[in-house]
XYZ file of C-alpha atoms in Angstrom:
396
model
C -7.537 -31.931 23.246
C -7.380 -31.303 19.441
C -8.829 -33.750 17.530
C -7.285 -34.999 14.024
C -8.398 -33.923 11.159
C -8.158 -34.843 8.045
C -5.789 -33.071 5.409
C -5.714 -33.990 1.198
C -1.951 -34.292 0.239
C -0.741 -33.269 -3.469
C -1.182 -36.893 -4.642
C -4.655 -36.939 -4.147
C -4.871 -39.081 -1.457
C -5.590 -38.076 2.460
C -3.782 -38.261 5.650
C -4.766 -37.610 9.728
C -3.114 -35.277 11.561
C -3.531 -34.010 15.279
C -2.340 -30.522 15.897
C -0.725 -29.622 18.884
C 2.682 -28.182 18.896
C 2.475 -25.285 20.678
C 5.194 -22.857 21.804
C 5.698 -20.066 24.231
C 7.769 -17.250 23.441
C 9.350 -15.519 25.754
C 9.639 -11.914 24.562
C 12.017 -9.389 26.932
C 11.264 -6.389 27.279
C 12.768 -3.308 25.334
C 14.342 -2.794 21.675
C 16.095 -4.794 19.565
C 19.584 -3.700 19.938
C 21.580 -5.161 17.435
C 18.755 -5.185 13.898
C 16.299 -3.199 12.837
C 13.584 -5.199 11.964
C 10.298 -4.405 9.778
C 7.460 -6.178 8.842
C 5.312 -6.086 6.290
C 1.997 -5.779 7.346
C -1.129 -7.191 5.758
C -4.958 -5.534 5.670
C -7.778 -7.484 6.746
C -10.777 -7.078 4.106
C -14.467 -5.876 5.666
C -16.271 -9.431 4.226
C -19.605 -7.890 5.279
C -19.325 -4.633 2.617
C -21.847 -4.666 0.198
C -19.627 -3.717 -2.852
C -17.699 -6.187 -5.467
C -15.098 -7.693 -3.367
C -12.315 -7.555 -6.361
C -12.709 -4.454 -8.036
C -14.073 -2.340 -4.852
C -12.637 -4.521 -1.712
C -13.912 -2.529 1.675
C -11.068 -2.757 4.733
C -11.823 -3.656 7.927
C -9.835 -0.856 10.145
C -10.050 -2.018 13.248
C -8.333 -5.309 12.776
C -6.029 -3.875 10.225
C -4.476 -1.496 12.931
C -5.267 -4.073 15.662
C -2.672 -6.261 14.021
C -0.192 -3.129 13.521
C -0.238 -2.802 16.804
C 0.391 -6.231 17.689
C 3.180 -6.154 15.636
C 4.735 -2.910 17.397
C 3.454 -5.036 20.884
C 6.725 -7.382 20.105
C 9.149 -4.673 19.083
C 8.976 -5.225 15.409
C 8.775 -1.723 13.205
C 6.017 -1.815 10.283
C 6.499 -1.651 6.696
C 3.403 -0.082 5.561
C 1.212 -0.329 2.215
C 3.962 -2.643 0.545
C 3.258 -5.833 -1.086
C 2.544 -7.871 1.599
C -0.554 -5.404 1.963
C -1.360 -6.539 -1.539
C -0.398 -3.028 -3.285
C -0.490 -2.929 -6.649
C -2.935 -5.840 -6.073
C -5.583 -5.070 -4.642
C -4.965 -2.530 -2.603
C -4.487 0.884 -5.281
C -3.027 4.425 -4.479
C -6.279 5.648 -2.862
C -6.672 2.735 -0.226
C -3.225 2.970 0.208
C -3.179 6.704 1.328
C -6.086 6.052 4.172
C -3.629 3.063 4.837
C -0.593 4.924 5.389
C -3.476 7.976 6.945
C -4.513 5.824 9.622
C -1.088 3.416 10.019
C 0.751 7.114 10.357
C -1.059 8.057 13.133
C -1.718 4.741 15.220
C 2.390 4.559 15.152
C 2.766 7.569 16.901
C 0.092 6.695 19.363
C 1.412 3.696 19.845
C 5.301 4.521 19.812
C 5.733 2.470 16.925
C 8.602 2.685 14.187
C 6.678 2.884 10.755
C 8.176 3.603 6.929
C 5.739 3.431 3.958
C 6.110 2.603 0.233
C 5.811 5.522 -2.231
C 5.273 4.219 -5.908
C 3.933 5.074 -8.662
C 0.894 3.066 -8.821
C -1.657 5.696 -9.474
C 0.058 5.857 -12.699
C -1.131 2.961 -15.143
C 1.902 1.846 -17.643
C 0.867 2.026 -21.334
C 2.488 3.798 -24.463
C 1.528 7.398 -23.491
C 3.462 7.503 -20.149
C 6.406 9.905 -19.906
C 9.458 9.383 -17.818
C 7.833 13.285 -16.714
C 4.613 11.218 -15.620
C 6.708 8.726 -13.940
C 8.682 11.529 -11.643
C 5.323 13.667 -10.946
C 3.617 10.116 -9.551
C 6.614 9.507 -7.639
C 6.825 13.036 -6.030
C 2.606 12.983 -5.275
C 3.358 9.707 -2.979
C 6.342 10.346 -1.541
C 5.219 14.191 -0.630
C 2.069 12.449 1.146
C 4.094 9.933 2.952
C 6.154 12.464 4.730
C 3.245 14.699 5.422
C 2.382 11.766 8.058
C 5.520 12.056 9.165
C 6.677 8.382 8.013
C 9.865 7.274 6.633
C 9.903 6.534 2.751
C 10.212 3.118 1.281
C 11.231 4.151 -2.457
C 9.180 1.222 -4.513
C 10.051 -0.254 -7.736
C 7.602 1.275 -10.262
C 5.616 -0.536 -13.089
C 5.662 2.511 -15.074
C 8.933 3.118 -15.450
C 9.788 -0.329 -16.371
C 7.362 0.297 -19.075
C 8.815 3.267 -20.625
C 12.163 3.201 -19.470
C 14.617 2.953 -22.328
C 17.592 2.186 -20.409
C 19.596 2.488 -17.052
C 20.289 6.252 -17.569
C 16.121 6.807 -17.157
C 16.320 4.782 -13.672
C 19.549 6.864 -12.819
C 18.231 10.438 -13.747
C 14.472 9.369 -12.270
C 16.024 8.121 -8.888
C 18.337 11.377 -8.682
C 15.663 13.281 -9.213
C 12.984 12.046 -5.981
C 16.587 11.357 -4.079
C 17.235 15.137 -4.639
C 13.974 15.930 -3.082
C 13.466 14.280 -0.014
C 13.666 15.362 3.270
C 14.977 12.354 4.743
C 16.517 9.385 3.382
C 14.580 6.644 2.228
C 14.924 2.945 1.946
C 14.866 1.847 -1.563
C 13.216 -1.482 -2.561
C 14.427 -3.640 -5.334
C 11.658 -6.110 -6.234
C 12.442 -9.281 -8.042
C 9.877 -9.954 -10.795
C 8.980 -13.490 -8.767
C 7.151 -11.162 -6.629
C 5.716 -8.908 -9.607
C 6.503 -10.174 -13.146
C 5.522 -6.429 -14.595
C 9.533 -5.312 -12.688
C 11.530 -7.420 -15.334
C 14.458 -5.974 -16.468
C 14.525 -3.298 -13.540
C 17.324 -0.999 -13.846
C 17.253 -1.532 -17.278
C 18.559 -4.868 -17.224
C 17.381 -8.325 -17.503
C 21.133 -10.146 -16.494
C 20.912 -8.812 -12.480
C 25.048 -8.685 -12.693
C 24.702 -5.017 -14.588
C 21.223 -4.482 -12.932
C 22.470 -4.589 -9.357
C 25.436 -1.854 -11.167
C 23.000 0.487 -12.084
C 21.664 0.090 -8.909
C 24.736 0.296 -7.011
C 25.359 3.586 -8.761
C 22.194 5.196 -7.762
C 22.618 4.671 -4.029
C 26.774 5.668 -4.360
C 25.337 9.025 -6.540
C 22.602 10.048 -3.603
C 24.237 7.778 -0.574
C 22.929 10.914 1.805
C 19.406 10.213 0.818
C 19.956 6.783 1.033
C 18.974 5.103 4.838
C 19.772 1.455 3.157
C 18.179 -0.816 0.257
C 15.742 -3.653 0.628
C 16.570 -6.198 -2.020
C 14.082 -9.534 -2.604
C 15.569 -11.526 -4.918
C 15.490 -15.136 -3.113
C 19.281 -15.156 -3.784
C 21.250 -15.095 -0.608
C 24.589 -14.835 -2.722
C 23.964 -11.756 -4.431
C 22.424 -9.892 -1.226
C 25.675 -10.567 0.113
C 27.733 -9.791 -2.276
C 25.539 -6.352 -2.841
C 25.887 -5.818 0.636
C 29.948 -5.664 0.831
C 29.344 -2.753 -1.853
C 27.590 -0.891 0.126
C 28.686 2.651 0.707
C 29.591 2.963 4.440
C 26.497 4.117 6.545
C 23.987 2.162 3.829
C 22.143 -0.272 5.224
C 21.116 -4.026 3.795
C 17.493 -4.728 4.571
C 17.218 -8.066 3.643
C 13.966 -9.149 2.090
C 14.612 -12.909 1.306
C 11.742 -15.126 2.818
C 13.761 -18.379 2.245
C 17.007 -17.655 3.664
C 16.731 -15.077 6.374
C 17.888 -16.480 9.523
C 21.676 -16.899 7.756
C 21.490 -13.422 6.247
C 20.934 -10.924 9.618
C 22.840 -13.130 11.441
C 25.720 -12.241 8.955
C 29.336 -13.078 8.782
C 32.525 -11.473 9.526
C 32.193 -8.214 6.871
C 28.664 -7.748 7.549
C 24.969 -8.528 8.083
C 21.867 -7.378 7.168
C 18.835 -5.986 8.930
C 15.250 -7.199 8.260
C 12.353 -5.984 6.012
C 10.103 -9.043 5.584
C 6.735 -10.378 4.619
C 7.117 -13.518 6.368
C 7.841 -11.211 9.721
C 4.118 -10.704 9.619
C 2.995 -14.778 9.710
C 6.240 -15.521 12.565
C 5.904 -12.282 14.529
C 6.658 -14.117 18.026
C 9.274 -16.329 16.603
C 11.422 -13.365 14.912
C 10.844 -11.216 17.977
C 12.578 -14.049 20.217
C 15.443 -14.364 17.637
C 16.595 -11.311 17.626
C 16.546 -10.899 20.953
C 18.584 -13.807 21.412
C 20.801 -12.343 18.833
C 20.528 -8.928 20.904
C 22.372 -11.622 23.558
C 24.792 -13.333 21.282
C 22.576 -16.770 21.682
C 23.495 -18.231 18.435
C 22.092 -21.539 19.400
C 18.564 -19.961 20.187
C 18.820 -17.562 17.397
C 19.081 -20.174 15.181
C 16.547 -22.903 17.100
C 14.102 -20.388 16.923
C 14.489 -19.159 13.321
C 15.088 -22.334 11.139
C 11.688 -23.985 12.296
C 10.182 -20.987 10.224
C 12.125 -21.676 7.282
C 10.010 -24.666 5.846
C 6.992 -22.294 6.191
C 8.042 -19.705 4.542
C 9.388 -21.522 1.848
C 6.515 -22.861 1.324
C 4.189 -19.979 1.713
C 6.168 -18.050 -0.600
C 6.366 -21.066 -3.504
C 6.219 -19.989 -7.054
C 3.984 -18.480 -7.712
C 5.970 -16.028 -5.891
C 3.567 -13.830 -5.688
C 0.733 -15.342 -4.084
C 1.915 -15.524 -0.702
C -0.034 -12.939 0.118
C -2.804 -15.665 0.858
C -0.714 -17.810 3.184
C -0.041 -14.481 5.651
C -3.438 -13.822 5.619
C -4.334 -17.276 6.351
C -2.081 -17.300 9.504
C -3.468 -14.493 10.264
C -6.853 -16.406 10.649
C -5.860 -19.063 11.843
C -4.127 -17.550 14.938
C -7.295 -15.282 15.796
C -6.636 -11.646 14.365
C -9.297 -11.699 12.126
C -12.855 -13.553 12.177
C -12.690 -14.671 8.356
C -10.653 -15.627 5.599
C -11.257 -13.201 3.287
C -9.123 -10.799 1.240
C -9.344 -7.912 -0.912
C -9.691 -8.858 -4.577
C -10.606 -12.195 -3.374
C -7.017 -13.076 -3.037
C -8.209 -15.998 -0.618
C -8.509 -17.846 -4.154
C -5.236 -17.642 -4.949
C -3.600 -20.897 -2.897
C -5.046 -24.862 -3.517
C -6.749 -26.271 -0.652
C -3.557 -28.685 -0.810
C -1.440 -25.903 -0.102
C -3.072 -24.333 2.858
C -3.157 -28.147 4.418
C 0.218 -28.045 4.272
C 0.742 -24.415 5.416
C -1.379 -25.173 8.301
C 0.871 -28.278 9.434
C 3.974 -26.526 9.182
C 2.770 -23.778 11.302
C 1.937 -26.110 13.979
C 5.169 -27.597 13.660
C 6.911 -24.397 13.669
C 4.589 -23.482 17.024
C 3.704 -21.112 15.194
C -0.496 -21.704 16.111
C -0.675 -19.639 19.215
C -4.374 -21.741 20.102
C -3.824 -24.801 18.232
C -7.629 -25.840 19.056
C -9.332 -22.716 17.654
C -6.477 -23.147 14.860
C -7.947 -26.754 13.772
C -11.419 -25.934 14.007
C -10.804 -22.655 11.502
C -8.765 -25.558 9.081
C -12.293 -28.153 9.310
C -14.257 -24.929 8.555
C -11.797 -24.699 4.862
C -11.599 -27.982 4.482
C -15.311 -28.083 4.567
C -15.561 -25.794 2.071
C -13.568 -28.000 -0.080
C -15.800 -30.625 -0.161
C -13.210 -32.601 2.364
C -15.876 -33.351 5.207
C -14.270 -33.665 8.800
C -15.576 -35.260 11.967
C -17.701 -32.794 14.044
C -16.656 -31.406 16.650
C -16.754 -27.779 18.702
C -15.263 -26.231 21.217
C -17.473 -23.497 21.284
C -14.289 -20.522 20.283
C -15.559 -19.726 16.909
């Protein structure tokens, strides 16, 4: 039996709780039929490197591709060296290419469906930088991501929101990588919540004329275009981007607080799945689009809106951040011995805020060994000066 332990609230004061709330999922056999559905994978850090864990973070392989494959294990395809594997922070252009290296290959090992961001991150914004500098860094990454044989996920670059000087430079920049490609490519629209260097992408701050520009590039290259991620955290406007669509486009939704409504849909359309949160509710999205496979609205949604407090909550201004909460449920449920992440990340979310990340996950049954998931909490807690009552059950 797990025994309580005690959590700090945001008031200051402290509370007991007794995890517990386990859940099975049953996962059938076979594809999704209905949704594609990627998730964003995190990396787990090597905490035993000897080098400066922010500046020169080591990765720990084995568990990075263990959880890859874990992910494919359930049917879900992997969004490789995105944000949620803390690109642009943390992770730069040359960890990302042994990422996407190793990733490339393990997928086709493994059977796995796998698409990778191409950016422009080896390319640091700053008055010098040429729209030219901008295209070149573009073509490097997305030339190495289709020598592994991976799908490209266009990313939103830094660089050219720098030195963009309006929506004509996104236009004639897009065109251009479209142009070249062998395959189409997903495009990813960023909101600055998630990275506050992307405002005014598309050369607009008001997203009304942003999402235009936008919709313009994808109607101007629509045969290089597989479909568009958009993460906004505005239901509203993914739908009404969505309807504009050209036909044969797809919407890859990438809003971690209201995703179960989204790829369910409505009568003119729905949208497929490219999510962060994927990575910290594997089981649960797995079952929910299989009931959805079935037309099991009931379980689709039982299944799904449990998650939703989470993931709000893990993905709380600041937006960005939630990078720590993935990883933490990451430890939590047993795919990696530590909580650790590159450029100490780990730092980045309160005690106060895990507490309540780990309660919601139980409640979610989300904690696939709520025991060893209580005794990892005392061992933070700890940490945090909040002493708990000893106890062991020997998994650690």
């Amino acid at each position: 039996m797990v025994k309580q332990l005690t959590l700090p609230d945001k008031n200051g004061n402290s509370y007991e709780y007794h995890a517990g709330n386990q859940k099975a999922f049953i996962l059938p056999e076979g594809p999704f039929k209905s949704r594609i559905a990627f998730s964003a994978a995190h990396v787990v850090c090597n905490p035993l490197a000897d080098s400066d864990p922010v500046l020169k973070a080591k990765i720990d392989w084995e568990n990075t591709l263990a959880y890859r494959r874990h992910l494919w294990s359930m049917g879900l395809s992997v969004a490789e060296a995105m944000d949620t594997a803390q690109r642009g922070m943390g992770l730069n252009w040359e960890h990302a290419k042994e990422l996407i290296r190793r990733s490339a290959a393990e997928a086709k090992a493994e059977g796995g469906r796998i698409a990778c961001g191409a950016g422009t991150d080896q390319l640091l914004p700053g008055p010098s930088v040429t729209l030219a500098d901008v295209q070149a860094a573009y073509e490097e990454q997305c030339e190495f991501v289709e020598l592994h044989n991976s799908q490209i996920i266009l990313m939103a670059s830094r660089a050219l929101a720098d030195c963009a000087q309006g929506p004509e430079d996104y236009e004639r920049i897009y065109a251009n990588i479209l142009r070249q490609v062998s395959k189409p490519v997903i495009l990813h629209w960023l909101g600055d919540m998630f990275d506050p260097s992307l405002k005014g992408y598309w050369g607009y701050k008001n997203l009304d004329d942003a999402m235009e520009v936008c919709l313009n590039v994808i109607w101007d290259n629509k045969d290089k275009v597989d479909g568009i991620k958009i993460s906004l955290l505005d239901a509203s406007r993914e739908i009404e981007m969505r309807r504009l669509l050209p036909q044969g486009v797809k919407m890859y939704t990438g809003d971690d607080f209201n995703y179960p409504e989204l790829i369910k849909g409505d009568e003119h359309g729905y949208s497929h799945a490219l999510l962060g949160i994927f990575d910290a509710i594997a089981p649960a999205a797995a079952a929910a689009l299989h009931a959805l496979d079935d037309r099991d609205y009931e379980s689709y949604h039982a299944l799904l809106e449990k998650t939703v407090p989470l993931s709000r909550h893990i993905f709380q201004a600041p937006t960005y951040s939630y990078k720590t909460g993935i990883v933490f449920m990451a430890y939590l449920n047993g795919h990696q011995s530590h909580f650790r992440m590159i450029g100490g990340a780990e730092s980045a979310r309160s005690i106060v805020h895990l507490s309540e990340l780990f309660v919601l996950a139980d409640q979610a049954g989300l904690l696939s060994d709520p025991e060893l998931a209580a005794e990892r909490m005392k061992l933070v807690l700890n940490l945090a000066g909040i002493r708990q009552e000893e106890y062991s059950s020997g998994k650690l």
